[in-house]
PDB file of C-alpha atoms in Angstrom:
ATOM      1  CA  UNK A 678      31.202  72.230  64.485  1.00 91.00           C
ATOM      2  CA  UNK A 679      28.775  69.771  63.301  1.00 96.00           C
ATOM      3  CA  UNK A 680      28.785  68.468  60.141  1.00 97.00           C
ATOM      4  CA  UNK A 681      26.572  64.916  59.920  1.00 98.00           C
ATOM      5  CA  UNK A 682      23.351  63.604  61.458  1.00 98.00           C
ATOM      6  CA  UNK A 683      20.887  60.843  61.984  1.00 98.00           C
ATOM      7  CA  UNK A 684      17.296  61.795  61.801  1.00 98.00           C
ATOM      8  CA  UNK A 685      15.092  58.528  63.052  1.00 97.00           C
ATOM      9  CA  UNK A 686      11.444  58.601  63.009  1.00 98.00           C
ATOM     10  CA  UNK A 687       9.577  56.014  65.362  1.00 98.00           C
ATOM     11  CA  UNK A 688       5.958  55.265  65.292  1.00 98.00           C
ATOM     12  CA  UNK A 689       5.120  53.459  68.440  1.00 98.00           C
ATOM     13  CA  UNK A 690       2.672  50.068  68.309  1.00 98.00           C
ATOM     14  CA  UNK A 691      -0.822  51.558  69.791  1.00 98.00           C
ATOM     15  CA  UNK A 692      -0.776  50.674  73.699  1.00 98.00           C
ATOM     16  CA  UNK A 693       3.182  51.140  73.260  1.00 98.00           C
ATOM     17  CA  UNK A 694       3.611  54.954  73.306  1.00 98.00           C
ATOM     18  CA  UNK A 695       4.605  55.241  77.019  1.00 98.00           C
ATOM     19  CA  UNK A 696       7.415  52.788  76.603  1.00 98.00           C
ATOM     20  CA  UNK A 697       8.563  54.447  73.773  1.00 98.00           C
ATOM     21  CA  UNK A 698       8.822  57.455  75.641  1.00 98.00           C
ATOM     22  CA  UNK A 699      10.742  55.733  78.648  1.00 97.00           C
ATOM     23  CA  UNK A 700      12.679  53.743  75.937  1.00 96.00           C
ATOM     24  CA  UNK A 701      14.102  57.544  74.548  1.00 97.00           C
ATOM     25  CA  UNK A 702      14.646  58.945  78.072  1.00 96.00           C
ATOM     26  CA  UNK A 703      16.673  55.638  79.047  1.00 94.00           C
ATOM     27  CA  UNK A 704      18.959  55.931  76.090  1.00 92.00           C
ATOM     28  CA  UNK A 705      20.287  59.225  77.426  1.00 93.00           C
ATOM     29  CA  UNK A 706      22.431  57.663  79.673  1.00 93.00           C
ATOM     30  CA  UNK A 707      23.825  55.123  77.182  1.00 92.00           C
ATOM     31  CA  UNK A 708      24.473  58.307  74.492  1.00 94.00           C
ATOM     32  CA  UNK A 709      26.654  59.815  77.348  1.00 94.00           C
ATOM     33  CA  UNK A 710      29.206  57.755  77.047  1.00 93.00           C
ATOM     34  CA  UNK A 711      30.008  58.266  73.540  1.00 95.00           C
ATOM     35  CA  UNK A 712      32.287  61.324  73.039  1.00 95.00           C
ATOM     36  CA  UNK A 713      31.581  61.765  69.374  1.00 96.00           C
ATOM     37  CA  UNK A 714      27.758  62.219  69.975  1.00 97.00           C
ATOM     38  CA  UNK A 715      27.873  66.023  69.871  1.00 97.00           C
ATOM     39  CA  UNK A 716      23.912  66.357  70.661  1.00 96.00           C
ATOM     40  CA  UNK A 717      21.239  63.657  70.682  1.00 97.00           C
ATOM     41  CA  UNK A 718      17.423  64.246  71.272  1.00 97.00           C
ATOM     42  CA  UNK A 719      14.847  61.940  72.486  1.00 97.00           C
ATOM     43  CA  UNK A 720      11.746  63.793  70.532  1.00 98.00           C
ATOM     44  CA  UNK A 721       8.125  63.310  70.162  1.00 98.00           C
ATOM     45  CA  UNK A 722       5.915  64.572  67.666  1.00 98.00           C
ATOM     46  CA  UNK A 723       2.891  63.443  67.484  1.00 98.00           C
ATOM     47  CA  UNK A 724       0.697  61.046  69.946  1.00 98.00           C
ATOM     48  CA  UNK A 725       2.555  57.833  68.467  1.00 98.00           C
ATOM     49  CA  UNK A 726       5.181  59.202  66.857  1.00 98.00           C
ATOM     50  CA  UNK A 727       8.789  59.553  68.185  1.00 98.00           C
ATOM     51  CA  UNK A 728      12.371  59.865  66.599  1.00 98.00           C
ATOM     52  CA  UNK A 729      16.088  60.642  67.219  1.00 97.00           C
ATOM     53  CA  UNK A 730      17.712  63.186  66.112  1.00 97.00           C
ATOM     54  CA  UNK A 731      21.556  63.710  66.877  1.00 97.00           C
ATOM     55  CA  UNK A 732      24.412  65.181  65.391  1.00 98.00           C
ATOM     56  CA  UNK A 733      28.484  64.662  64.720  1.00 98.00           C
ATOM     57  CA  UNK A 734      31.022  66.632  63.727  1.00 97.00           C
ATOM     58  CA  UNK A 735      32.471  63.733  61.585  1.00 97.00           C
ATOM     59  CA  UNK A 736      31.015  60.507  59.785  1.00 97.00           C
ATOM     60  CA  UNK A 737      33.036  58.131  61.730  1.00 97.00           C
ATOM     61  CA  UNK A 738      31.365  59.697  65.084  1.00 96.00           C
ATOM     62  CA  UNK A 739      28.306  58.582  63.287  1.00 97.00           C
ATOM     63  CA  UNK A 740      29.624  55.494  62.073  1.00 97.00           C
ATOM     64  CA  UNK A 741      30.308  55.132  65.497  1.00 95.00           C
ATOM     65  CA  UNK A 742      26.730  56.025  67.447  1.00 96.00           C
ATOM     66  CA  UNK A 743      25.203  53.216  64.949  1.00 95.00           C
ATOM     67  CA  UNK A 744      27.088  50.504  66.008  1.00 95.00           C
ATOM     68  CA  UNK A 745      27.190  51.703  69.608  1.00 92.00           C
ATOM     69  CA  UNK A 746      24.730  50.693  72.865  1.00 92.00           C
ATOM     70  CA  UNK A 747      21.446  52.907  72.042  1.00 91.00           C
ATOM     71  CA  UNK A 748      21.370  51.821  67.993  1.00 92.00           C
ATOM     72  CA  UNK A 749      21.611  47.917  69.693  1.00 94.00           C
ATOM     73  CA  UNK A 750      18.843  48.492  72.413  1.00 93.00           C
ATOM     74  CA  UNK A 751      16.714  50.047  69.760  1.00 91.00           C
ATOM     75  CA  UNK A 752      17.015  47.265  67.163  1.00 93.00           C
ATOM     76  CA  UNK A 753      16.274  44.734  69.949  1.00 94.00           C
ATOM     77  CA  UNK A 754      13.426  46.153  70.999  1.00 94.00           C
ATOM     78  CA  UNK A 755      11.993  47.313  67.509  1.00 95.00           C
ATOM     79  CA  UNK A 756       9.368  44.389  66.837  1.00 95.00           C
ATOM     80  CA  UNK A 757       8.101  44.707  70.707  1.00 96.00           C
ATOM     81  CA  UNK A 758       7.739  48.786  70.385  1.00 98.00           C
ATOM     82  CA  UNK A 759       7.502  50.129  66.897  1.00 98.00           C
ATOM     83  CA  UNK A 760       4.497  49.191  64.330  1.00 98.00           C
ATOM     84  CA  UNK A 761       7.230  49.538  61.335  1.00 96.00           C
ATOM     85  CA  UNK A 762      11.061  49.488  61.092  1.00 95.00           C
ATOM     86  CA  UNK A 763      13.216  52.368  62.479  1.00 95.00           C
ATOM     87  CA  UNK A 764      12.916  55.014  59.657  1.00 96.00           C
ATOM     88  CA  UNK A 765      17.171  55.780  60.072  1.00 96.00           C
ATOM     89  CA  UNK A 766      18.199  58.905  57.478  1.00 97.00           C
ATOM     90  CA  UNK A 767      21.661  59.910  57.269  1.00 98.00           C
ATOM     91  CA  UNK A 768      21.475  64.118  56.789  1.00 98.00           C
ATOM     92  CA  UNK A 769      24.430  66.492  56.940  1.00 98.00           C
ATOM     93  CA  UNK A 770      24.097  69.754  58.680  1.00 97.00           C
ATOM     94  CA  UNK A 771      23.848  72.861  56.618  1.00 97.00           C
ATOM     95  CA  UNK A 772      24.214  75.132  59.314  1.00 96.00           C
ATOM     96  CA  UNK A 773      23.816  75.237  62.706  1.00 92.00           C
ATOM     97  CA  UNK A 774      23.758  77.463  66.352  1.00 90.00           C
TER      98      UNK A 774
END
């Protein structure tokens, strides 16, 4: 059962968008090799705007994912692909299917 979650909300620079995207489907591999991701999504929701959304069953599986490969890759290449910081939100999960 999940119980924690990042939400991250991306907006790419303009001209950057299909990076972005290749940026999100790249990090699946990395997020594969962490056993306490439960689920992660690579999501887009708008022309420019991306985010991350992935869940845990505990807080140290989080605590985990942020100082893990994908959270490292995406704070390297923030200034190159995003117009503004990484919006990162901590949520817990209510319920879930």
């Amino acid at each position: 059962m999940v119980k924690v979650g990042l939400l991250v909300r991306l907006e790419a620079k303009p001209g950057k968008e299909q990076a972005v995207a290749d940026f999100l489907r790249g990090g699946l591999a990395l997020v594969m090799e962490e056993p306490d991701t439960v689920t992660w999504y690579g999501i887009q929701m708008g022309p420019s705007t991306f985010g991350i959304f992935d869940t845990f069953a505990e807080d140290a599986g989080r605590k985990a994912h942020l100082g893990g490969k994908v959270a490292a890759a995406l704070m390297a290449n923030a200034e190159e692909l995003f117009s503004a910081p990484p919006a990162i939100e901590m949520i817990d999960i209510l319920a879930s299917k």
